[in-house]
Amino acid sequence: MEDQPASFSGSSGLSVWQRIAKRCFDILASGVGLLVVSPVILIGWVAASISTRSNGFFIQQRVGKNGVLFPLIKLKSMRTVAGIETSVTTDDDVRITTTGRWLRKLKIDELPQLINVFLGHMSFVGPRPDVPGFADRLEGEDRIILSVRPGITGPATLAFRDEEDLLAGVDDPESYNREVIWPEKVRLNKQYIHDYTFRSDIAAIWQTIAGKK
């Protein structure tokens, strides 16, 4: 069996009713969303498969609620390039295909995550799910971030909407991500959980659709 990060056993910042309402909304909205955008996902999958010459779905283990790993589903926008192993992506990353840039620009590559939301791996709004090495290493009160499902969008995601452009402008993107961006994301995600309201989720979804920070 694959090793998994230790579970989080702390207290959630969300009440029981808030968690129930949030999950009910996720199930309903993701179900309707999948019915509506399935043709777009199919077309995107075909385009991604052609551009990367491989299966157009990108599936990667990410850290979810309680530190449990889950398979994140996206459309593949990058190809493998020998010698480049980092999980940090910049806007000028040579691994991004021409088709992939359009999928990213239009956010079509994110649409398959509706499957993750429907299955309960994710929520529409929450801390962005990271690869092992970040969220699973949180300590102390920071581990409250693991008490909620990770989200497709959220305050930290909106604040760093231009993250790839930002990383492209620094000398060491990996260090900058770990030492500057990640701590700020932790702060924003903790604030989101402590100050949570259903209205804040709706606001985050609207800001994401409208392209606002």
GROMACS .gro file of C-alpha atoms in nm:
model
  213
    1MET     CA    1   0.000   0.000   0.000
    2GLU     CA    2   0.123   0.348  -0.086
    3ASP     CA    3   0.253   0.553   0.205
    4GLN     CA    4   0.028   0.842   0.296
    5PRO     CA    5   0.085   1.155   0.506
    6ALA     CA    6  -0.024   1.131   0.866
    7SER     CA    7  -0.390   1.219   0.921
    8PHE     CA    8  -0.496   1.546   1.075
    9SER     CA    9  -0.684   1.501   1.401
   10GLY     CA   10  -0.729   1.862   1.504
   11SER     CA   11  -1.047   2.068   1.528
   12SER     CA   12  -1.204   2.203   1.210
   13GLY     CA   13  -1.274   2.572   1.177
   14LEU     CA   14  -1.607   2.490   1.009
   15SER     CA   15  -1.918   2.393   1.205
   16VAL     CA   16  -2.107   2.071   1.130
   17TRP     CA   17  -2.379   2.258   0.944
   18GLN     CA   18  -2.127   2.459   0.744
   19ARG     CA   19  -1.956   2.137   0.635
   20ILE     CA   20  -2.291   1.979   0.539
   21ALA     CA   21  -2.404   2.285   0.340
   22LYS     CA   22  -2.067   2.310   0.168
   23ARG     CA   23  -2.070   1.943   0.066
   24CYS     CA   24  -2.431   1.953  -0.055
   25PHE     CA   25  -2.349   2.253  -0.272
   26ASP     CA   26  -2.041   2.077  -0.409
   27ILE     CA   27  -2.235   1.764  -0.507
   28LEU     CA   28  -2.518   1.956  -0.674
   29ALA     CA   29  -2.302   2.213  -0.854
   30SER     CA   30  -2.037   1.965  -0.971
   31GLY     CA   31  -2.304   1.724  -1.097
   32VAL     CA   32  -2.474   1.995  -1.301
   33GLY     CA   33  -2.138   2.130  -1.411
   34LEU     CA   34  -2.023   1.792  -1.541
   35LEU     CA   35  -2.340   1.756  -1.747
   36VAL     CA   36  -2.285   2.099  -1.901
   37VAL     CA   37  -1.909   2.091  -1.969
   38SER     CA   38  -1.858   1.723  -2.056
   39PRO     CA   39  -1.838   1.804  -2.431
   40VAL     CA   40  -1.573   2.070  -2.358
   41ILE     CA   41  -1.373   1.823  -2.148
   42LEU     CA   42  -1.392   1.566  -2.429
   43ILE     CA   43  -1.270   1.814  -2.691
   44GLY     CA   44  -0.996   1.932  -2.455
   45TRP     CA   45  -0.889   1.571  -2.392
   46VAL     CA   46  -0.858   1.504  -2.766
   47ALA     CA   47  -0.655   1.824  -2.817
   48ALA     CA   48  -0.431   1.746  -2.518
   49SER     CA   49  -0.378   1.389  -2.636
   50ILE     CA   50  -0.270   1.509  -2.980
   51SER     CA   51  -0.040   1.785  -2.853
   52THR     CA   52   0.135   1.568  -2.593
   53ARG     CA   53   0.117   1.243  -2.791
   54SER     CA   54  -0.011   1.067  -2.481
   55ASN     CA   55  -0.330   1.027  -2.277
   56GLY     CA   56  -0.476   1.377  -2.251
   57PHE     CA   57  -0.570   1.332  -1.885
   58PHE     CA   58  -0.307   1.429  -1.627
   59ILE     CA   59  -0.351   1.238  -1.301
   60GLN     CA   60  -0.124   1.321  -1.008
   61GLN     CA   61  -0.129   1.236  -0.638
   62ARG     CA   62  -0.208   1.542  -0.427
   63VAL     CA   63  -0.253   1.596  -0.054
   64GLY     CA   64  -0.620   1.616   0.044
   65LYS     CA   65  -0.834   1.643   0.355
   66ASN     CA   66  -0.674   1.491   0.665
   67GLY     CA   67  -0.350   1.458   0.471
   68VAL     CA   68  -0.481   1.166   0.263
   69LEU     CA   69  -0.350   1.146  -0.094
   70PHE     CA   70  -0.599   1.149  -0.382
   71PRO     CA   71  -0.566   1.142  -0.764
   72LEU     CA   72  -0.612   1.495  -0.900
   73ILE     CA   73  -0.751   1.495  -1.255
   74LYS     CA   74  -0.664   1.766  -1.508
   75LEU     CA   75  -0.618   1.793  -1.882
   76LYS     CA   76  -0.254   1.752  -1.977
   77SER     CA   77  -0.094   2.081  -2.079
   78MET     CA   78   0.273   1.983  -2.050
   79ARG     CA   79   0.501   1.729  -2.209
   80THR     CA   80   0.797   1.553  -2.049
   81VAL     CA   81   1.133   1.721  -2.109
   82ALA     CA   82   1.450   1.536  -2.013
   83GLY     CA   83   1.635   1.696  -1.723
   84ILE     CA   84   1.341   1.899  -1.588
   85GLU     CA   85   1.186   1.737  -1.281
   86THR     CA   86   1.057   2.031  -1.073
   87SER     CA   87   0.687   2.055  -0.991
   88VAL     CA   88   0.708   2.437  -0.996
   89THR     CA   89   0.579   2.578  -1.324
   90THR     CA   90   0.660   2.922  -1.466
   91ASP     CA   91   0.488   3.103  -1.752
   92ASP     CA   92   0.785   3.042  -1.985
   93ASP     CA   93   0.819   2.673  -1.893
   94VAL     CA   94   0.935   2.487  -2.204
   95ARG     CA   95   0.726   2.185  -2.103
   96ILE     CA   96   0.398   2.366  -2.175
   97THR     CA   97   0.266   2.281  -2.521
   98THR     CA   98   0.106   2.536  -2.754
   99THR     CA   99  -0.232   2.370  -2.702
  100GLY     CA  100  -0.160   2.354  -2.330
  101ARG     CA  101  -0.115   2.731  -2.312
  102TRP     CA  102  -0.465   2.778  -2.452
  103LEU     CA  103  -0.609   2.516  -2.218
  104ARG     CA  104  -0.447   2.698  -1.925
  105LYS     CA  105  -0.546   3.044  -2.045
  106LEU     CA  106  -0.912   2.941  -2.077
  107LYS     CA  107  -0.894   2.727  -1.759
  108ILE     CA  108  -1.022   2.429  -1.956
  109ASP     CA  109  -0.743   2.214  -1.811
  110GLU     CA  110  -0.906   2.255  -1.467
  111LEU     CA  111  -1.253   2.131  -1.567
  112PRO     CA  112  -1.193   1.757  -1.495
  113GLN     CA  113  -1.149   1.852  -1.130
  114LEU     CA  114  -1.529   1.866  -1.118
  115ILE     CA  115  -1.499   1.487  -1.101
  116ASN     CA  116  -1.281   1.522  -0.791
  117VAL     CA  117  -1.539   1.755  -0.636
  118PHE     CA  118  -1.828   1.520  -0.711
  119LEU     CA  119  -1.638   1.223  -0.563
  120GLY     CA  120  -1.556   1.416  -0.246
  121HIS     CA  121  -1.181   1.453  -0.296
  122MET     CA  122  -1.216   1.829  -0.336
  123SER     CA  123  -1.449   2.123  -0.288
  124PHE     CA  124  -1.518   2.414  -0.520
  125VAL     CA  125  -1.349   2.647  -0.271
  126GLY     CA  126  -1.062   2.569  -0.036
  127PRO     CA  127  -0.684   2.555  -0.011
  128ARG     CA  128  -0.530   2.448  -0.341
  129PRO     CA  129  -0.414   2.082  -0.325
  130ASP     CA  130  -0.037   2.054  -0.339
  131VAL     CA  131   0.198   1.772  -0.423
  132PRO     CA  132   0.353   1.590  -0.123
  133GLY     CA  133   0.623   1.801   0.037
  134PHE     CA  134   0.412   2.105   0.128
  135ALA     CA  135   0.073   2.059   0.299
  136ASP     CA  136   0.172   1.722   0.447
  137ARG     CA  137   0.462   1.894   0.627
  138LEU     CA  138   0.250   2.158   0.798
  139GLU     CA  139   0.297   2.181   1.174
  140GLY     CA  140   0.105   2.312   1.474
  141GLU     CA  141  -0.196   2.534   1.409
  142ASP     CA  142  -0.110   2.547   1.038
  143ARG     CA  143  -0.244   2.192   1.008
  144ILE     CA  144  -0.598   2.327   1.033
  145ILE     CA  145  -0.561   2.366   0.655
  146LEU     CA  146  -0.588   1.985   0.634
  147SER     CA  147  -0.925   1.989   0.812
  148VAL     CA  148  -1.109   2.092   0.494
  149ARG     CA  149  -1.121   1.955   0.142
  150PRO     CA  150  -0.883   2.130  -0.097
  151GLY     CA  151  -1.048   2.351  -0.356
  152ILE     CA  152  -1.046   2.432  -0.724
  153THR     CA  153  -1.026   2.795  -0.622
  154GLY     CA  154  -0.996   2.998  -0.303
  155PRO     CA  155  -0.853   3.318  -0.155
  156ALA     CA  156  -0.491   3.203  -0.194
  157THR     CA  157  -0.553   3.086  -0.550
  158LEU     CA  158  -0.709   3.421  -0.639
  159ALA     CA  159  -0.429   3.617  -0.471
  160PHE     CA  160  -0.171   3.429  -0.677
  161ARG     CA  161  -0.368   3.406  -1.000
  162ASP     CA  162  -0.055   3.531  -1.183
  163GLU     CA  163   0.179   3.298  -0.995
  164GLU     CA  164   0.343   3.156  -1.308
  165ASP     CA  165   0.424   3.507  -1.436
  166LEU     CA  166   0.561   3.597  -1.093
  167LEU     CA  167   0.783   3.290  -1.079
  168ALA     CA  168   0.910   3.355  -1.432
  169GLY     CA  169   1.053   3.687  -1.310
  170VAL     CA  170   1.272   3.551  -1.027
  171ASP     CA  171   1.613   3.386  -1.042
  172ASP     CA  172   1.522   3.077  -0.839
  173PRO     CA  173   1.149   2.997  -0.884
  174GLU     CA  174   1.157   2.686  -0.664
  175SER     CA  175   1.312   2.867  -0.365
  176TYR     CA  176   1.086   3.170  -0.411
  177ASN     CA  177   0.781   2.945  -0.418
  178ARG     CA  178   0.887   2.765  -0.101
  179GLU     CA  179   1.012   3.065   0.098
  180VAL     CA  180   0.778   3.346  -0.012
  181ILE     CA  181   0.465   3.225  -0.190
  182TRP     CA  182   0.394   2.912   0.016
  183PRO     CA  183   0.401   3.088   0.361
  184GLU     CA  184   0.162   3.355   0.231
  185LYS     CA  185  -0.071   3.089   0.093
  186VAL     CA  186  -0.072   2.920   0.434
  187ARG     CA  187  -0.168   3.249   0.599
  188LEU     CA  188  -0.449   3.315   0.352
  189ASN     CA  189  -0.584   2.959   0.377
  190LYS     CA  190  -0.587   2.971   0.758
  191GLN     CA  191  -0.773   3.302   0.745
  192TYR     CA  192  -1.026   3.150   0.502
  193ILE     CA  193  -1.101   2.864   0.739
  194HIS     CA  194  -1.117   3.077   1.054
  195ASP     CA  195  -1.348   3.336   0.889
  196TYR     CA  196  -1.548   3.089   0.679
  197THR     CA  197  -1.900   3.166   0.557
  198PHE     CA  198  -2.095   3.011   0.272
  199ARG     CA  199  -2.117   3.361   0.125
  200SER     CA  200  -1.737   3.376   0.109
  201ASP     CA  201  -1.737   3.059  -0.103
  202ILE     CA  202  -1.988   3.208  -0.346
  203ALA     CA  203  -1.780   3.527  -0.362
  204ALA     CA  204  -1.463   3.328  -0.440
  205ILE     CA  205  -1.640   3.135  -0.717
  206TRP     CA  206  -1.773   3.457  -0.869
  207GLN     CA  207  -1.432   3.626  -0.853
  208THR     CA  208  -1.277   3.323  -1.024
  209ILE     CA  209  -1.534   3.328  -1.306
  210ALA     CA  210  -1.504   3.707  -1.343
  211GLY     CA  211  -1.125   3.692  -1.347
  212LYS     CA  212  -1.083   3.911  -1.039
  213LYS     CA  213  -0.833   3.884  -0.754
   0.00000   0.00000   0.00000
